[in-house]
Tab-separated table of C-alpha atoms in Angstrom:
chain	number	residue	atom	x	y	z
A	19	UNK	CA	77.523	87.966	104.823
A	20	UNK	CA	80.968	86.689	103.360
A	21	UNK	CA	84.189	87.306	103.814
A	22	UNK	CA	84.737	89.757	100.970
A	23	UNK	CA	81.808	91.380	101.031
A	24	UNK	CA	81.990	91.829	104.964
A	25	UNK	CA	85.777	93.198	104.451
A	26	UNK	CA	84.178	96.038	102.066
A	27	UNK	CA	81.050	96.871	103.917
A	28	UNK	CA	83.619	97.452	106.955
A	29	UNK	CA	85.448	99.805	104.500
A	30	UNK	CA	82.869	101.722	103.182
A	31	UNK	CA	81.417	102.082	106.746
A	32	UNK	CA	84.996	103.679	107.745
A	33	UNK	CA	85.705	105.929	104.900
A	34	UNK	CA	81.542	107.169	105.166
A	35	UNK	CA	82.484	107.889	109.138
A	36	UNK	CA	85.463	109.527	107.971
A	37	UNK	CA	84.295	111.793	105.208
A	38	UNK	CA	81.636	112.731	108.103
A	39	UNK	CA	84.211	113.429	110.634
A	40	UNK	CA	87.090	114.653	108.472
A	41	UNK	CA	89.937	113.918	111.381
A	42	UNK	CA	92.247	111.285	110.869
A	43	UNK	CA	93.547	112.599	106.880
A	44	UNK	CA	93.470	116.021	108.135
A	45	UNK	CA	95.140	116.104	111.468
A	46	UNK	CA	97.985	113.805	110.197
A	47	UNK	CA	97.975	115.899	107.385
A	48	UNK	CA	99.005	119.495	109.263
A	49	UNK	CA	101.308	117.225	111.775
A	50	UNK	CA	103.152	115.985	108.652
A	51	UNK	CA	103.530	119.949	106.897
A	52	UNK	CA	104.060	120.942	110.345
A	53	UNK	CA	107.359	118.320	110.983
A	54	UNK	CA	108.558	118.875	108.012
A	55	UNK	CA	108.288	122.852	108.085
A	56	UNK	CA	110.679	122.577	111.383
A	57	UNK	CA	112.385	120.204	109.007
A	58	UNK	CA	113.527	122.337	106.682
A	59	UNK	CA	114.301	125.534	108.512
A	60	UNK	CA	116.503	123.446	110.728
A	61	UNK	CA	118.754	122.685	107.415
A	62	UNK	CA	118.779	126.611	106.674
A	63	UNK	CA	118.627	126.310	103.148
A	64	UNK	CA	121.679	123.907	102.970
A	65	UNK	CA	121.660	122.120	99.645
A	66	UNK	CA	123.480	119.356	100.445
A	67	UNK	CA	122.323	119.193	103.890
A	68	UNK	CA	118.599	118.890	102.320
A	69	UNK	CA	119.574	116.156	99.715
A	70	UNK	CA	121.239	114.366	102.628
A	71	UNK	CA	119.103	114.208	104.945
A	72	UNK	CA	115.792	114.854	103.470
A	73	UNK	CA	114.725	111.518	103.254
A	74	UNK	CA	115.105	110.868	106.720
A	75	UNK	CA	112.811	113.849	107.637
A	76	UNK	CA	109.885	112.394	104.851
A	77	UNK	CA	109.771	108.870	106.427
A	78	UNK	CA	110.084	110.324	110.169
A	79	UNK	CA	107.101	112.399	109.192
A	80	UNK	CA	105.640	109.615	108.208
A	81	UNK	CA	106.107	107.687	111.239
A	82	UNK	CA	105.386	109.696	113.529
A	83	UNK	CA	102.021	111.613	111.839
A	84	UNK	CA	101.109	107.824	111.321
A	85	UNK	CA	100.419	107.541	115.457
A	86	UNK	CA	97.979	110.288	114.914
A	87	UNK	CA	95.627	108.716	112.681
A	88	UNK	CA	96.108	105.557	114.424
A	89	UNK	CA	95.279	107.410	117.761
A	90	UNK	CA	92.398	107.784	115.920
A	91	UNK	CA	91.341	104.517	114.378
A	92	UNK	CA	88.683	103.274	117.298
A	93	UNK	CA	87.364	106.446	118.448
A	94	UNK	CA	84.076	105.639	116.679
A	95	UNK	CA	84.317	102.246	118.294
A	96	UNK	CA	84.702	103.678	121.520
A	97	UNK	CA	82.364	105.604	121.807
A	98	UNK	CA	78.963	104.427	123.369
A	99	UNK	CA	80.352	100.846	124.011
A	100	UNK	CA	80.382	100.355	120.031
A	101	UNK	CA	83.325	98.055	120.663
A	102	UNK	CA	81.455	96.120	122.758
A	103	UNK	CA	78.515	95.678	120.242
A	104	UNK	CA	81.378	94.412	117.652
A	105	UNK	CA	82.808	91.886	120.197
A	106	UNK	CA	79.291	90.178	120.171
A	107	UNK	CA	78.251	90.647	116.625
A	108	UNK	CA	78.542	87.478	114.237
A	109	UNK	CA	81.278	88.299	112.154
A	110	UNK	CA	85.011	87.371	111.635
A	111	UNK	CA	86.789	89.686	113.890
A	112	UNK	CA	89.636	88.555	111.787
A	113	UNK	CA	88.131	90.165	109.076
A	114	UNK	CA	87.237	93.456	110.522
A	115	UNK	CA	90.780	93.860	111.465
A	116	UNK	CA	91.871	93.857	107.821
A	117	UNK	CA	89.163	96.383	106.748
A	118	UNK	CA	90.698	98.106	109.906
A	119	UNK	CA	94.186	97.920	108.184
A	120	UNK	CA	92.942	98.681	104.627
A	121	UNK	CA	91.092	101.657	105.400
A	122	UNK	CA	94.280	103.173	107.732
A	123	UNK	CA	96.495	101.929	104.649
A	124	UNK	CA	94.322	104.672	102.402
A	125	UNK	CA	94.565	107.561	105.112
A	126	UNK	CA	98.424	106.959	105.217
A	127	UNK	CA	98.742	107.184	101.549
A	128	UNK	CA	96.479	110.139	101.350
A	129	UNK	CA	98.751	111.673	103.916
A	130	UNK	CA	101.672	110.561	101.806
A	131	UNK	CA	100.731	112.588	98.944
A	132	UNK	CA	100.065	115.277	100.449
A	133	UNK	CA	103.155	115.087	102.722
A	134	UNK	CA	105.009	114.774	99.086
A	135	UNK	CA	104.394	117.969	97.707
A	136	UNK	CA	104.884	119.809	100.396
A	137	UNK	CA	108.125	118.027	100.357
A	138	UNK	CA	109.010	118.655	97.192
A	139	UNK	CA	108.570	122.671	97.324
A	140	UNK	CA	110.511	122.949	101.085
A	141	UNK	CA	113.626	120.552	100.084
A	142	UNK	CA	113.549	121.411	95.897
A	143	UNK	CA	113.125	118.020	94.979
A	144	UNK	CA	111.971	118.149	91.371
A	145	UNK	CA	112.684	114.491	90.367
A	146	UNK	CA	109.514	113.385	88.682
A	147	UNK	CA	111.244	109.781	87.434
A	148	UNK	CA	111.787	108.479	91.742
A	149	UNK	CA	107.815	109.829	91.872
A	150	UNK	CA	106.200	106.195	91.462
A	151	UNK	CA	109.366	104.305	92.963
A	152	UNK	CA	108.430	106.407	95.869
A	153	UNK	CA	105.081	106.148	96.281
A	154	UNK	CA	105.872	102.155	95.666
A	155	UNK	CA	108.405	102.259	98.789
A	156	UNK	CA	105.621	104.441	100.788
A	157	UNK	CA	102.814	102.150	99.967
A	158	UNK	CA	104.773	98.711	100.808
A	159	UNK	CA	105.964	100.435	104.148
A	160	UNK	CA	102.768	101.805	105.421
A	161	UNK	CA	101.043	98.395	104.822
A	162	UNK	CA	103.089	96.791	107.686
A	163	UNK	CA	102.987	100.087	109.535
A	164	UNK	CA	99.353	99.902	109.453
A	165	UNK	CA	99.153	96.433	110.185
A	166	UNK	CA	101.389	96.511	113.355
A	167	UNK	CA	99.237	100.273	114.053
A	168	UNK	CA	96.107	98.722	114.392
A	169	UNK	CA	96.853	96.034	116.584
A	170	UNK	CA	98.387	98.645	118.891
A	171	UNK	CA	96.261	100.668	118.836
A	172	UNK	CA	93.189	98.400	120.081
A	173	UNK	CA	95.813	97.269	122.683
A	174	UNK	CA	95.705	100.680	123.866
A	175	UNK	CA	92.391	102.191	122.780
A	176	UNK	CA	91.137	101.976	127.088
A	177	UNK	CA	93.871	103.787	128.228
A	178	UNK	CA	92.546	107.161	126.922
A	179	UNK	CA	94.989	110.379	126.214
A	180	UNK	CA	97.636	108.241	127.459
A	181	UNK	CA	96.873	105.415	124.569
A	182	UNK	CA	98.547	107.559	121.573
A	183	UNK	CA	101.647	108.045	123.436
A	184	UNK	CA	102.187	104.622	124.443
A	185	UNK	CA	101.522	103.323	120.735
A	186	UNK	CA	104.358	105.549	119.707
A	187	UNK	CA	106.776	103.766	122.367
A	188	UNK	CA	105.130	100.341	121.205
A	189	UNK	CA	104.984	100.688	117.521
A	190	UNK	CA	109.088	102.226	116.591
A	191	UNK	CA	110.527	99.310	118.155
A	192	UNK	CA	108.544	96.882	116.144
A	193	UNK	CA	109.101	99.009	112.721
A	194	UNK	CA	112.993	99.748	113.152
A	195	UNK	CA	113.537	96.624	110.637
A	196	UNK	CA	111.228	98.368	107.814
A	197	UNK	CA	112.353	101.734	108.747
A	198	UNK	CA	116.306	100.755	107.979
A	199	UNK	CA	115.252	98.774	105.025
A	200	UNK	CA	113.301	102.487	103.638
A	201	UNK	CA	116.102	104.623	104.167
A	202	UNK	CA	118.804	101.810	102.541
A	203	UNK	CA	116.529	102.022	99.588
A	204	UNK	CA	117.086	106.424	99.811
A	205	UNK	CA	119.197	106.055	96.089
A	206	UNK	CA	116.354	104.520	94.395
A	207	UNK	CA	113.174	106.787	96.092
A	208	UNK	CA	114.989	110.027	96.536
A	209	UNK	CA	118.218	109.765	94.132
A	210	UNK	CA	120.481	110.028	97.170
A	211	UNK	CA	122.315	107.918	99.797
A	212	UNK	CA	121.120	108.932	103.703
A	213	UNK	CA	123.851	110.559	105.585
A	214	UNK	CA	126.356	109.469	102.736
A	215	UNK	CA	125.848	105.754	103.306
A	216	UNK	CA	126.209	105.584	106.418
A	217	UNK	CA	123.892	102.468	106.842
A	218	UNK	CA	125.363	100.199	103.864
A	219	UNK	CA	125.417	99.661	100.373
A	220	UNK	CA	122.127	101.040	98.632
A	221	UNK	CA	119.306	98.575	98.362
A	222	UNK	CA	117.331	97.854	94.931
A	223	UNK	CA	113.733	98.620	94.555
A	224	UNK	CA	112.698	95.214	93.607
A	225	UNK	CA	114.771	93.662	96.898
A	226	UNK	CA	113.208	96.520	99.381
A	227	UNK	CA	109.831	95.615	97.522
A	228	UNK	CA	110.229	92.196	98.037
A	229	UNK	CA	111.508	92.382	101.633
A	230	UNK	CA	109.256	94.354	103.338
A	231	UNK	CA	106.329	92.485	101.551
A	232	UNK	CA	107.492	89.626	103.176
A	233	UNK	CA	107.681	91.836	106.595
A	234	UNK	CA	104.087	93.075	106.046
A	235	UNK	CA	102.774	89.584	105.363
A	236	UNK	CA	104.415	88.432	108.894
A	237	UNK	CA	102.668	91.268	110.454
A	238	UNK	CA	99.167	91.064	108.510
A	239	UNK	CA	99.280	86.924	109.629
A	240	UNK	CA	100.208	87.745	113.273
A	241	UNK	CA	97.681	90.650	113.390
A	242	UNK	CA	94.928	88.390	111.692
A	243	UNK	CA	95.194	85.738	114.271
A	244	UNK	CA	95.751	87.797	117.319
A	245	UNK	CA	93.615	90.095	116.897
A	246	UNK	CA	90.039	88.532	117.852
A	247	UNK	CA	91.965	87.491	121.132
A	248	UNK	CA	92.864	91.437	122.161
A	249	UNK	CA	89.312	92.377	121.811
A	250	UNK	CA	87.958	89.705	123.569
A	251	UNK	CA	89.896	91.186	126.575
């Protein structure tokens, strides 16, 4: 089988399991409502504290209900030895690491989507224009978080309940670049400057684009290569 069509088989097998399973969307999905839910009762209703700091609580969420899904991502594997049976099969692990990353890309943005609207009823944010520059900063940032996510998380499949928690110590570290590049870009996704500023001068949509692209293409390389050597072990 070839590269392409091996990369979309491995897809389609994930999204099948998935739509059989119904976990990953839906559990980050109520983690997400439920963060943000705390979210906004902690601002009590303060305008300008929403405006201010909303964005931080939307990519937090984000972050955070992110570990959950990647939790997630080699349960199916897991179980029975699967991963095992992959290990020896004659296929590009390479390969099955990107469907890996494609497939968790979709959940995320799923997620995202969801996570959006219930945003935009809890912190009244009715600006329809910053909807696709949004969605364009959410989709370039959970490509690297994905990227970096999966490679944790078969790092830390073995260790069981404990593997989710340490994946959310390994993975903020590695994202704190990408996640202070998102909230610079705050003007242009959500109209407003985080915390007044605080972190610098805004930063254009095209130059986050651009930027993080560049960040998730590091990470997509890395994970590509270094992949096939964690599962090996």
């Amino acid at each position: 089988m070839s590269g392409p069509a091996l990369f979309f088989a491995l897809i389609r097998w994930d999204f099948l399991r998935e739509l059989r399973r119904k976990e990953i969307v839906l559990n980050m999905s109520l983690f997400a409502v439920l963060m943000l839910t705390i979210a906004q009762l902690g601002t009590s209703g303060d305008s300008v504290a929403m405006k201010s700091v909303g964005p931080v609580f939307f990519w937090m969420a984000i972050v955070f209900t992110g570990t959950v899904g990647l939790g997630q991502s080699f349960a199916a594997e897991r179980e029975g030895g699967r991963l095992t049976g992959i290990q020896l099969a004659p296929i590009d692990l390479g390969i099955f690491y990107l469907a890996k990353v494609a497939a968790t890309w979709v959940y995320m943005m799923l997620m995202s989507i969801a996570l959006l609207g219930v945003y935009m009823l809890f912190f009244n944010f009715m600006r329809w224009d910053l909807i696709p520059p949004l969605l364009c900063a959410v989709g370039v940032f959970a490509l690297g978080y994905s990227g970096v996510g999966i490679i944790l998380s078969s790092m830390t499949t073995a260790l069981r309940g404990g593997g989710e928690i340490v994946l959310r110590i390994l993975i903020l570290p590695l994202m704190v670049p990408v996640i202070l590049l998102t909230l610079m870009a705050s003007e242009a996704t959500f109209g407003e400057q985080v915390a007044g500023g605080i972190l610098g001068p805004p930063l254009a949509l095209w130059k986050y684009t651009l930027t993080v692209l560049s960040l998730d293409a590091i990470y997509l390389t890395t994970g590509y290569l270094v992949f096939p050597k964690i599962i090996e072990e």
